[in-house]
Amino acid sequence: MITRTLLLFSAIICLAACQSEKKEILYPKTDLATAPLIPKPIKTVATHSAFGLDSTTVIFTSTQDPAFEKVGQFLSETIKGKLGLDLAVNASNGENVERLIYINQSDSVDLETPESYQLYIKKDSIFVNAKTAAGAFRGIQTLRQLIPEKSNDTLTDHPLWLIPSGKIEDAPKFGYRGAMLDVARHFFTVEEVKKYIDILAYYKYNTIHLHLSDDQGWRIEIKSWPKLTEVGSKTEVGGGEGGFYTQEEYKDIVQYAADRHMTLIPEIDMPGHSNAASLSYPFLNGNGKPLKPYTGTRVGFSTFDAQKDTVYSFLDDVIGEIAAITPGPYFHAGGDESHVTKKKDYIHFVEKVEKIVQKHGKQMIGWNEIAQANLDPSSIAQLWNESHSAIKAAENGLKVILSPAEKTYVDMKYDSISEYGLTWAGLIPVDVAYNWNPETYVEGLPRESILGIETPLWSETISNSAELEYLAFPRVIGIAELGWSPAEHCTWEDYKARLAQQVPYLNQMEVNYYPSPLIDWEKE
Ligand code: TNX
């Protein structure tokens, strides 16, 4: 620690001494106060100069917590991907350092939440302060958004990428900011899921929820019940070949998300949306009709038998295996649209499943219908269609995740000319997805009951990354801001100008976003 402080001290002295030889710094295109950051930070103060990022820049991090060093490596890798520069992390001895980025573990009382960060950008140094590596990770997303694609081309022998100077203090509005991907209606490969996670992380999402089972397919290997994948994974909407994740692949996705400080939430939807499971093991079926593979898009026709003990032993195995490979605190048990389950059976079922989820050390999340049951306050209701059930859940002490379909369902079409998507919750143009306030959306729902927001992407009409991206982007970017930034910063005119400037990033990531006519997209 002492050596590190000394090295840093000498680095800073050298920075001062080297000042006179500095090459001329031209101002960057933007000033910090007008930089197109999404989500918009709480507080930004511009100092109208710039840090010149170049090949001699080094990254240092606090080393007491190894996760800080990993954040430094992540930053180095993303800079390499964007600019081709190879910046060392904690490698140099600190001598002759001209420019440094320091990712610092700080115990400042101003850092109030685990994801809070401060970013101080001066001519020769950038400091990212955070209490936790998660906070540091959010901070470096802001830094990534400030790095221009183009260097200062007047200095061809020594290019500098100019980052506007100043100070940012930032923290999220909600501790839960999620995106759901339905990998059941159509299967998405590990690489496709990772690409989605990457883009979500750039906009400071901290949760990825995977909808792993539905009538049309079962997508995760369960070693004690092999037919779930031998039989249940082979279908998808429209008759494609389906697919599933082995437990090793699932763990790989979990780790990929964790490396981006994102929690993965697995969902097994039940007692409805369960045709693929019952097709694999017919004793589960409670709707009394013969089972057939299902590749259509209807909902509400399947159910598990809520009266059979064997159904609960099966679920104990399934939930146990998934919980064992899921480090996050949550297990999502679905619970939506169980139209052919009798009400009393439904309530009995949800209450039993909640106990099984808890036995395996997780908190249960369920779609808003679960609020009919008598649940433990540690469980969480996810609002999608009935505000009154969110209020009921809150009255019983449960926290609520807001996913109102008419705002956050990015599987809805944008407008009458856009491709893909459904329309049952209405058309959702980019401004409609953005123009709402999660804190006041449900009248009578106390602010303290809101855990956060989530944007679901159901996949009846999409089956690959290009189609996924078309529906998700740009709407998911606006929802990121609603989950993070104070309501007073969320104004459409200001947001839409910043959104227009995401083009270089979206192009660099080869994102097939919908070029909504509401946005004056930047020409590259
Ligand atoms: C409703 S939202 C569903 C899904 C569909 C979606 C399509 C919810 C909890 N259930 O099963 O895929 O609509 O928009």
Coordinates of C-alpha atoms and ligand atoms in Angstrom, one line a residue:
M1 CA 0.0 0.0 0.0
I2 CA 2.8 2.4 1.0
T3 CA 4.8 1.6 -2.0
R4 CA 1.7 2.1 -4.2
T5 CA 1.1 5.6 -2.6
L6 CA 4.7 6.5 -3.1
L7 CA 4.7 5.4 -6.7
L8 CA 1.6 7.4 -7.4
F9 CA 3.0 10.4 -5.6
S10 CA 6.1 10.2 -7.8
A11 CA 3.9 9.8 -10.9
I12 CA 2.0 13.0 -10.0
I13 CA 5.3 14.9 -9.4
C14 CA 6.4 13.8 -12.8
L15 CA 3.1 14.9 -14.3
A16 CA 3.7 18.3 -13.0
A17 CA 7.3 18.4 -14.2
C18 CA 6.3 17.1 -17.7
Q19 CA 3.7 19.7 -18.0
S20 CA 5.9 22.2 -19.9
E21 CA 6.8 19.7 -22.6
K22 CA 3.1 18.8 -23.2
K23 CA 1.9 18.8 -26.7
E24 CA -0.8 21.2 -27.5
I25 CA -4.2 19.9 -26.5
L26 CA -7.0 20.8 -28.7
Y27 CA -10.4 20.8 -27.1
P28 CA -12.6 17.8 -27.7
K29 CA -15.7 18.0 -29.7
T30 CA -17.8 18.0 -26.6
D31 CA -17.5 19.6 -23.2
L32 CA -18.3 17.4 -20.3
A33 CA -21.5 19.2 -19.5
T34 CA -22.9 18.4 -23.0
A35 CA -21.4 15.0 -23.5
P36 CA -24.0 12.5 -24.8
L37 CA -23.9 10.3 -21.6
I38 CA -26.7 7.8 -21.1
P39 CA -27.8 7.4 -18.4
K40 CA -27.4 11.1 -17.6
P41 CA -25.3 11.4 -14.4
I42 CA -26.6 13.2 -11.3
K43 CA -24.1 15.9 -11.3
T44 CA -21.6 17.1 -13.9
V45 CA -19.2 20.0 -13.7
A46 CA -17.2 20.8 -16.8
T47 CA -13.7 22.4 -16.6
H48 CA -13.3 23.1 -20.3
S49 CA -10.0 21.3 -20.9
A50 CA -9.2 17.7 -21.7
F51 CA -7.3 14.6 -20.8
G52 CA -5.3 13.3 -23.8
L53 CA -5.6 9.6 -23.9
D54 CA -2.6 8.1 -25.7
S55 CA -0.4 5.0 -26.0
T56 CA 1.6 6.1 -22.9
T57 CA -1.4 6.2 -20.6
V58 CA -1.3 3.7 -17.9
I59 CA -4.1 2.3 -15.7
F60 CA -3.6 1.8 -12.0
T61 CA -6.2 0.3 -9.6
S62 CA -6.5 -0.2 -5.9
T63 CA -5.2 -3.7 -5.2
Q64 CA -6.7 -4.6 -1.8
D65 CA -9.8 -5.9 -3.6
P66 CA -8.8 -7.9 -6.7
A67 CA -12.1 -7.0 -8.4
F68 CA -10.8 -3.4 -8.8
E69 CA -7.9 -4.7 -10.9
K70 CA -10.4 -6.7 -13.0
V71 CA -12.3 -3.4 -13.6
G72 CA -9.0 -1.9 -14.8
Q73 CA -8.4 -4.8 -17.1
F74 CA -12.0 -4.5 -18.5
L75 CA -11.3 -0.8 -19.2
S76 CA -8.0 -1.7 -20.9
E77 CA -9.7 -4.3 -23.1
T78 CA -12.5 -2.0 -24.2
I79 CA -10.0 0.8 -25.0
K80 CA -8.1 -1.7 -27.1
G81 CA -11.2 -2.8 -28.9
K82 CA -12.2 0.7 -29.6
L83 CA -8.9 2.5 -30.3
G84 CA -6.4 -0.3 -30.7
L85 CA -4.3 1.1 -27.8
D86 CA -2.8 -1.5 -25.4
L87 CA -2.8 0.1 -21.9
A88 CA -1.0 -1.6 -19.1
V89 CA -2.9 -2.3 -15.8
N90 CA -0.8 -2.1 -12.6
A91 CA 2.2 -3.0 -14.6
S92 CA 4.6 -0.1 -14.6
N93 CA 6.4 0.9 -11.5
G94 CA 4.8 4.4 -11.6
E95 CA 8.0 6.1 -12.8
N96 CA 7.8 8.4 -15.8
V97 CA 4.1 8.1 -16.0
E98 CA 2.8 11.0 -18.0
R99 CA -0.8 10.2 -18.0
L100 CA -2.7 7.9 -15.7
I101 CA -6.2 6.5 -15.1
Y102 CA -6.6 5.5 -11.4
I103 CA -9.5 3.3 -10.4
N104 CA -9.6 3.9 -6.7
Q105 CA -11.4 2.1 -3.9
S106 CA -12.6 4.9 -1.7
D107 CA -14.5 5.1 1.6
S108 CA -15.8 8.6 1.0
V109 CA -19.2 9.1 2.7
D110 CA -20.4 10.8 -0.5
L111 CA -20.5 7.4 -2.2
E112 CA -23.8 6.4 -0.8
T113 CA -24.9 3.3 -2.8
P114 CA -22.8 0.3 -3.8
E115 CA -22.9 1.5 -7.4
S116 CA -22.1 5.2 -6.7
Y117 CA -18.9 6.6 -8.3
Q118 CA -17.1 9.8 -8.8
L119 CA -15.1 10.6 -11.9
Y120 CA -12.5 13.3 -11.9
I121 CA -11.0 14.1 -15.2
K122 CA -8.0 16.5 -15.3
K123 CA -5.4 17.2 -18.0
D124 CA -3.0 14.4 -16.9
S125 CA -5.1 12.1 -14.7
I126 CA -8.4 10.5 -14.5
F127 CA -9.6 9.2 -11.1
V128 CA -12.6 6.9 -10.7
N129 CA -13.6 6.6 -7.1
A130 CA -16.0 4.0 -5.8
K131 CA -16.6 2.0 -2.7
T132 CA -17.1 -1.3 -4.5
A133 CA -15.9 -2.7 -7.8
A134 CA -19.5 -2.6 -9.0
G135 CA -19.4 1.2 -8.5
A136 CA -16.1 1.4 -10.3
F137 CA -17.5 -0.6 -13.2
R138 CA -20.4 1.7 -13.6
G139 CA -17.9 4.6 -13.5
I140 CA -15.8 3.2 -16.3
Q141 CA -18.9 2.9 -18.5
T142 CA -19.2 6.7 -18.2
L143 CA -15.6 7.0 -19.0
R144 CA -16.0 4.7 -22.1
Q145 CA -18.8 6.9 -23.3
L146 CA -16.5 9.9 -23.1
I147 CA -13.7 8.5 -25.2
P148 CA -14.1 9.7 -28.8
E149 CA -13.7 7.3 -31.7
K150 CA -11.5 9.7 -33.6
S151 CA -8.1 10.9 -32.3
N152 CA -6.8 14.4 -32.7
D153 CA -5.6 14.0 -36.3
T154 CA -3.5 17.1 -36.3
L155 CA -0.9 15.1 -34.3
T156 CA -0.5 12.1 -36.6
D157 CA 2.8 11.1 -35.0
H158 CA 1.3 11.0 -31.6
P159 CA -2.5 10.7 -31.7
L160 CA -4.4 11.8 -28.6
W161 CA -8.0 10.9 -27.9
L162 CA -9.4 13.9 -26.0
I163 CA -11.7 13.3 -23.1
P164 CA -13.4 16.4 -21.8
S165 CA -12.3 17.4 -18.3
G166 CA -14.4 18.0 -15.2
K167 CA -16.1 16.2 -12.4
I168 CA -19.0 13.7 -12.3
E169 CA -20.8 12.5 -9.2
D170 CA -23.2 9.7 -9.9
A171 CA -25.4 7.1 -8.3
P172 CA -28.4 5.0 -9.5
K173 CA -32.0 5.8 -8.7
F174 CA -32.9 2.1 -8.4
G175 CA -30.7 -0.7 -7.2
Y176 CA -32.4 -3.1 -9.7
R177 CA -32.2 -2.3 -13.4
G178 CA -33.0 -5.4 -15.5
A179 CA -33.6 -6.7 -19.0
M180 CA -35.3 -10.0 -19.7
L181 CA -34.7 -12.1 -22.7
D182 CA -37.1 -14.9 -23.7
V183 CA -34.9 -17.7 -24.9
A184 CA -37.8 -20.2 -24.8
R185 CA -40.1 -19.0 -27.7
H186 CA -36.9 -18.9 -29.8
F187 CA -33.6 -20.1 -28.6
F188 CA -30.6 -17.7 -28.5
T189 CA -27.1 -19.0 -28.5
V190 CA -24.5 -18.3 -25.7
E191 CA -22.8 -15.8 -28.0
E192 CA -26.0 -14.0 -28.8
V193 CA -26.9 -13.7 -25.1
K194 CA -23.3 -12.4 -24.3
K195 CA -23.6 -9.7 -27.0
Y196 CA -26.8 -8.5 -25.5
I197 CA -25.2 -8.5 -22.0
D198 CA -22.3 -6.4 -23.3
I199 CA -24.5 -3.7 -24.7
L200 CA -26.7 -3.7 -21.5
A201 CA -23.6 -3.3 -19.4
Y202 CA -22.5 -0.2 -21.4
Y203 CA -25.8 1.5 -20.3
K204 CA -25.4 0.4 -16.7
Y205 CA -28.0 -2.4 -16.5
N206 CA -27.2 -4.6 -13.5
T207 CA -29.5 -7.6 -14.1
I208 CA -30.1 -10.0 -16.9
H209 CA -33.2 -12.2 -16.5
L210 CA -33.4 -15.3 -18.8
H211 CA -36.9 -16.8 -19.4
L212 CA -35.7 -20.4 -19.7
S213 CA -38.9 -22.3 -20.2
D214 CA -42.3 -21.9 -21.8
D215 CA -44.8 -24.0 -23.8
Q216 CA -42.6 -23.9 -26.8
G217 CA -39.3 -25.1 -25.2
W218 CA -37.2 -26.0 -22.2
R219 CA -33.7 -24.4 -22.4
I220 CA -31.6 -25.5 -19.5
E221 CA -30.0 -28.9 -18.8
I222 CA -31.3 -30.6 -15.6
K223 CA -29.2 -33.6 -14.9
S224 CA -31.7 -35.4 -12.7
W225 CA -34.5 -35.0 -15.4
P226 CA -32.7 -35.5 -18.7
K227 CA -35.8 -35.6 -20.9
L228 CA -36.5 -31.9 -20.3
T229 CA -33.8 -31.2 -22.8
E230 CA -33.9 -34.5 -24.8
V231 CA -37.5 -33.9 -25.6
G232 CA -38.5 -30.4 -24.3
S233 CA -35.7 -28.4 -25.9
K234 CA -36.3 -29.6 -29.5
T235 CA -39.1 -27.1 -30.4
E236 CA -39.6 -23.4 -30.8
V237 CA -42.1 -21.0 -32.3
G238 CA -42.5 -21.6 -36.0
G239 CA -41.0 -25.1 -35.9
G240 CA -37.2 -24.4 -35.7
E241 CA -34.8 -26.7 -34.0
G242 CA -34.8 -25.1 -30.6
G243 CA -31.8 -25.7 -28.3
F244 CA -30.7 -25.5 -24.7
Y245 CA -27.8 -24.5 -22.5
T246 CA -25.8 -27.2 -20.8
Q247 CA -25.1 -26.3 -17.2
E248 CA -21.5 -25.5 -18.2
E249 CA -22.8 -23.0 -20.8
Y250 CA -25.2 -21.5 -18.3
K251 CA -22.4 -21.0 -15.8
D252 CA -20.3 -19.4 -18.6
I253 CA -23.2 -16.9 -19.2
V254 CA -23.5 -16.3 -15.4
Q255 CA -19.8 -15.6 -15.2
Y256 CA -19.8 -13.3 -18.3
A257 CA -22.6 -11.3 -16.6
A258 CA -20.8 -11.3 -13.3
D259 CA -17.6 -9.9 -15.0
R260 CA -19.8 -7.0 -16.0
H261 CA -21.3 -6.7 -12.4
M262 CA -24.6 -8.0 -13.6
T263 CA -26.7 -10.6 -11.8
L264 CA -28.4 -13.3 -13.8
I265 CA -31.9 -14.3 -12.9
P266 CA -33.1 -17.7 -14.2
E267 CA -36.8 -18.1 -14.8
I268 CA -38.7 -21.4 -15.0
D269 CA -42.3 -20.4 -15.8
M270 CA -45.0 -22.4 -13.9
P271 CA -47.6 -23.7 -13.3
G272 CA -48.8 -22.4 -16.7
H273 CA -46.5 -21.9 -19.7
S274 CA -45.3 -25.5 -19.1
N275 CA -46.2 -27.6 -22.1
A276 CA -42.6 -28.4 -23.0
A277 CA -41.9 -29.7 -19.5
S278 CA -45.1 -31.8 -19.4
L279 CA -44.4 -33.1 -22.9
S280 CA -41.0 -34.4 -21.5
Y281 CA -42.6 -35.8 -18.3
P282 CA -46.4 -36.3 -18.8
F283 CA -47.1 -36.9 -15.1
L284 CA -46.6 -33.1 -14.6
N285 CA -49.5 -32.3 -16.8
G286 CA -52.6 -30.9 -15.1
N287 CA -54.8 -29.8 -17.9
G288 CA -56.2 -33.3 -18.7
K289 CA -55.7 -33.1 -22.4
P290 CA -53.3 -35.1 -24.6
L291 CA -49.9 -33.5 -24.9
K292 CA -48.4 -32.4 -28.2
P293 CA -45.3 -30.3 -29.0
Y294 CA -46.3 -26.7 -29.3
T295 CA -44.8 -24.2 -31.8
G296 CA -47.6 -21.6 -31.9
T297 CA -47.9 -18.4 -29.9
R298 CA -51.0 -18.9 -27.9
V299 CA -50.7 -18.6 -24.1
G300 CA -52.7 -19.9 -21.1
F301 CA -53.5 -23.5 -22.1
S302 CA -51.0 -25.5 -20.1
T303 CA -50.6 -26.2 -16.4
F304 CA -48.7 -28.4 -13.9
D305 CA -50.9 -30.6 -11.7
A306 CA -50.9 -28.6 -8.4
Q307 CA -52.3 -31.5 -6.4
K308 CA -49.5 -34.1 -7.0
D309 CA -46.6 -34.5 -4.6
T310 CA -44.4 -35.8 -7.4
V311 CA -44.7 -32.4 -9.1
Y312 CA -43.2 -30.8 -6.1
S313 CA -40.4 -33.3 -5.9
F314 CA -39.6 -32.7 -9.5
L315 CA -39.6 -28.9 -8.9
D316 CA -37.4 -29.4 -5.8
D317 CA -34.8 -31.1 -8.1
V318 CA -35.1 -28.5 -10.9
I319 CA -35.0 -25.5 -8.6
G320 CA -32.2 -27.1 -6.6
E321 CA -30.0 -27.8 -9.6
I322 CA -30.5 -24.3 -11.0
A323 CA -30.0 -22.6 -7.6
A324 CA -26.7 -24.4 -7.2
I325 CA -25.3 -22.8 -10.3
T326 CA -26.8 -19.4 -9.8
P327 CA -24.8 -17.1 -7.5
G328 CA -27.4 -14.3 -7.6
P329 CA -30.0 -14.0 -4.8
Y330 CA -33.1 -14.6 -7.0
F331 CA -35.1 -17.4 -8.7
H332 CA -38.0 -16.4 -10.9
A333 CA -40.9 -18.9 -10.8
G334 CA -43.0 -17.2 -13.5
G335 CA -46.6 -17.6 -12.4
D336 CA -48.2 -15.6 -15.2
E337 CA -51.3 -16.5 -17.3
S338 CA -52.2 -19.8 -15.7
H339 CA -55.6 -19.6 -17.2
V340 CA -56.4 -23.3 -16.9
T341 CA -55.2 -23.7 -13.3
K342 CA -58.1 -23.4 -10.7
K343 CA -57.6 -20.3 -8.5
K344 CA -57.2 -22.4 -5.3
D345 CA -54.7 -24.7 -7.0
Y346 CA -52.8 -21.7 -8.3
I347 CA -52.5 -20.2 -4.9
H348 CA -51.5 -23.5 -3.3
F349 CA -48.9 -24.1 -6.0
V350 CA -47.3 -20.6 -5.7
E351 CA -47.1 -20.9 -1.9
K352 CA -45.5 -24.4 -2.2
V353 CA -43.0 -23.2 -4.8
E354 CA -42.0 -20.2 -2.7
K355 CA -41.0 -22.6 0.1
I356 CA -38.9 -24.7 -2.3
V357 CA -37.2 -21.6 -3.7
Q358 CA -36.4 -20.5 -0.2
K359 CA -35.1 -23.9 0.8
H360 CA -32.6 -23.6 -1.9
G361 CA -31.4 -20.2 -0.6
K362 CA -33.1 -17.9 -3.1
Q363 CA -35.8 -15.2 -3.0
M364 CA -38.7 -15.9 -5.3
I365 CA -39.7 -13.5 -8.0
G366 CA -43.0 -14.0 -9.9
W367 CA -45.2 -12.1 -12.4
N368 CA -47.8 -10.0 -10.8
E369 CA -50.4 -12.8 -10.6
I370 CA -48.5 -14.3 -7.6
A371 CA -49.8 -11.4 -5.5
Q372 CA -53.0 -13.5 -5.1
A373 CA -51.1 -15.9 -2.8
N374 CA -50.0 -15.4 0.8
L375 CA -46.3 -14.8 0.3
D376 CA -43.3 -14.0 2.4
P377 CA -42.2 -10.3 2.2
S378 CA -38.8 -11.4 0.9
S379 CA -40.5 -12.4 -2.4
I380 CA -40.9 -10.0 -5.2
A381 CA -43.8 -9.3 -7.6
Q382 CA -43.0 -8.2 -11.2
L383 CA -45.7 -5.9 -12.5
W384 CA -46.6 -6.4 -16.1
N385 CA -50.4 -5.9 -16.5
E386 CA -52.3 -5.3 -13.3
S387 CA -51.4 -2.3 -11.2
H388 CA -53.8 -3.4 -8.4
S389 CA -51.8 -6.6 -7.9
A390 CA -48.6 -4.5 -7.4
I391 CA -50.3 -2.5 -4.7
K392 CA -51.6 -5.7 -3.1
A393 CA -48.1 -7.1 -3.1
A394 CA -46.7 -3.9 -1.6
E395 CA -49.3 -4.0 1.1
N396 CA -48.1 -7.5 2.0
G397 CA -44.6 -6.2 2.3
L398 CA -43.2 -7.5 -1.0
K399 CA -41.0 -5.4 -3.2
V400 CA -42.1 -4.7 -6.8
I401 CA -40.3 -4.7 -10.1
L402 CA -41.9 -2.4 -12.7
S403 CA -42.3 -3.9 -16.2
P404 CA -45.6 -2.3 -17.4
A405 CA -46.3 -3.8 -20.8
E406 CA -47.4 -0.5 -22.4
K407 CA -44.0 1.1 -21.7
T408 CA -41.3 -1.6 -21.2
Y409 CA -42.4 -4.5 -23.5
V410 CA -39.9 -4.0 -26.2
D411 CA -41.4 -6.9 -28.1
M412 CA -44.2 -4.5 -29.1
K413 CA -43.9 -2.9 -32.5
Y414 CA -42.6 0.7 -32.6
D415 CA -45.1 1.9 -35.2
S416 CA -47.2 0.6 -38.1
I417 CA -44.2 0.4 -40.4
S418 CA -41.6 -1.3 -38.2
E419 CA -40.8 -5.0 -38.6
Y420 CA -41.2 -7.7 -36.0
G421 CA -43.1 -7.5 -32.8
L422 CA -46.6 -7.9 -31.4
T423 CA -49.2 -5.2 -30.8
W424 CA -51.4 -6.4 -27.9
A425 CA -50.1 -3.8 -25.5
G426 CA -50.1 -1.1 -28.2
L427 CA -47.5 0.4 -30.4
I428 CA -44.5 1.6 -28.4
P429 CA -42.5 4.3 -30.3
V430 CA -39.2 5.4 -28.8
D431 CA -40.7 8.4 -27.0
V432 CA -43.5 6.4 -25.4
A433 CA -41.0 3.9 -24.0
Y434 CA -39.1 6.8 -22.5
N435 CA -41.8 9.3 -21.4
W436 CA -43.0 7.9 -18.1
N437 CA -41.9 8.1 -14.5
P438 CA -41.4 4.8 -12.7
E439 CA -41.7 6.4 -9.3
T440 CA -45.2 7.7 -10.0
Y441 CA -46.4 5.3 -12.7
V442 CA -48.6 3.2 -10.3
E443 CA -50.8 5.5 -8.3
G444 CA -50.7 4.5 -4.6
L445 CA -47.6 2.3 -4.9
P446 CA -45.1 3.6 -2.2
R447 CA -41.7 4.6 -3.6
E448 CA -40.0 2.3 -0.9
S449 CA -41.8 -0.7 -2.4
I450 CA -40.2 -0.2 -5.8
L451 CA -37.1 -2.4 -6.2
G452 CA -36.5 -1.2 -9.8
I453 CA -37.5 -1.6 -13.4
E454 CA -37.0 -4.2 -16.0
T455 CA -37.6 -4.4 -19.8
P456 CA -38.8 -7.8 -21.0
L457 CA -38.1 -8.9 -24.6
W458 CA -40.4 -11.8 -25.5
S459 CA -39.3 -13.7 -28.6
E460 CA -42.4 -14.9 -30.5
T461 CA -41.4 -12.8 -33.5
I462 CA -37.6 -12.8 -33.3
S463 CA -35.0 -15.5 -33.5
N464 CA -31.5 -14.1 -33.9
S465 CA -29.3 -11.1 -32.7
A466 CA -30.2 -8.8 -35.6
E467 CA -33.9 -9.2 -34.9
L468 CA -33.4 -9.0 -31.1
E469 CA -31.4 -5.8 -31.5
Y470 CA -34.0 -4.3 -33.8
L471 CA -36.7 -4.5 -31.1
A472 CA -34.4 -3.8 -28.1
F473 CA -32.5 -0.8 -29.5
P474 CA -32.9 2.0 -29.1
R475 CA -35.8 1.6 -26.6
V476 CA -33.8 -0.4 -24.0
I477 CA -31.3 2.5 -23.9
G478 CA -34.0 4.9 -22.7
I479 CA -35.3 2.5 -20.1
A480 CA -31.7 2.3 -18.8
E481 CA -31.8 6.0 -18.1
L482 CA -35.3 5.8 -16.4
G483 CA -33.8 3.2 -14.1
W484 CA -30.7 5.2 -13.2
S485 CA -31.1 9.0 -13.6
P486 CA -33.2 11.3 -11.4
A487 CA -36.6 12.0 -12.9
E488 CA -35.7 15.7 -13.4
H489 CA -32.9 14.7 -15.8
C490 CA -35.2 12.5 -17.9
T491 CA -36.6 14.9 -20.5
W492 CA -37.3 13.7 -24.0
E493 CA -35.8 16.7 -25.9
D494 CA -32.5 16.4 -24.0
Y495 CA -32.4 12.6 -24.2
K496 CA -33.2 12.3 -27.9
A497 CA -30.2 14.5 -28.7
R498 CA -27.9 12.3 -26.6
L499 CA -29.5 9.1 -28.1
A500 CA -28.8 10.4 -31.7
Q501 CA -25.1 10.5 -30.7
Q502 CA -25.0 6.8 -29.8
V503 CA -24.5 5.9 -33.4
P504 CA -20.7 5.4 -33.3
Y505 CA -21.0 3.0 -30.4
L506 CA -24.0 1.2 -31.9
N507 CA -22.1 0.9 -35.2
Q508 CA -18.9 -0.2 -33.5
M509 CA -20.9 -3.0 -31.8
E510 CA -22.7 -3.8 -35.1
V511 CA -26.0 -3.3 -33.4
N512 CA -29.0 -3.6 -35.8
Y513 CA -31.0 -0.8 -34.1
Y514 CA -34.3 0.5 -35.4
P515 CA -33.6 3.9 -37.0
S516 CA -36.7 5.5 -35.6
P517 CA -37.8 8.5 -37.6
L518 CA -38.3 10.3 -34.3
I519 CA -34.5 10.6 -33.8
D520 CA -32.2 12.8 -35.9
W521 CA -29.5 10.1 -36.0
E522 CA -25.9 11.3 -36.2
K523 CA -24.3 10.7 -39.6
E524 CA -20.9 9.0 -39.3
Ligands
TNX1 C1 -47.5 -11.9 -22.1 S1 -46.0 -10.9 -19.9 C2 -46.7 -12.9 -21.5 C3 -45.8 -13.7 -22.4 C4 -45.8 -13.3 -23.8 C5 -45.9 -11.8 -23.9 C6 -45.9 -11.3 -25.3 C7 -46.2 -12.2 -19.4 C8 -45.8 -12.4 -18.0 N1 -46.6 -13.1 -20.2 O1 -46.0 -15.0 -22.2 O2 -44.7 -13.7 -24.5 O3 -47.2 -11.4 -23.3 O4 -45.9 -9.9 -25.4

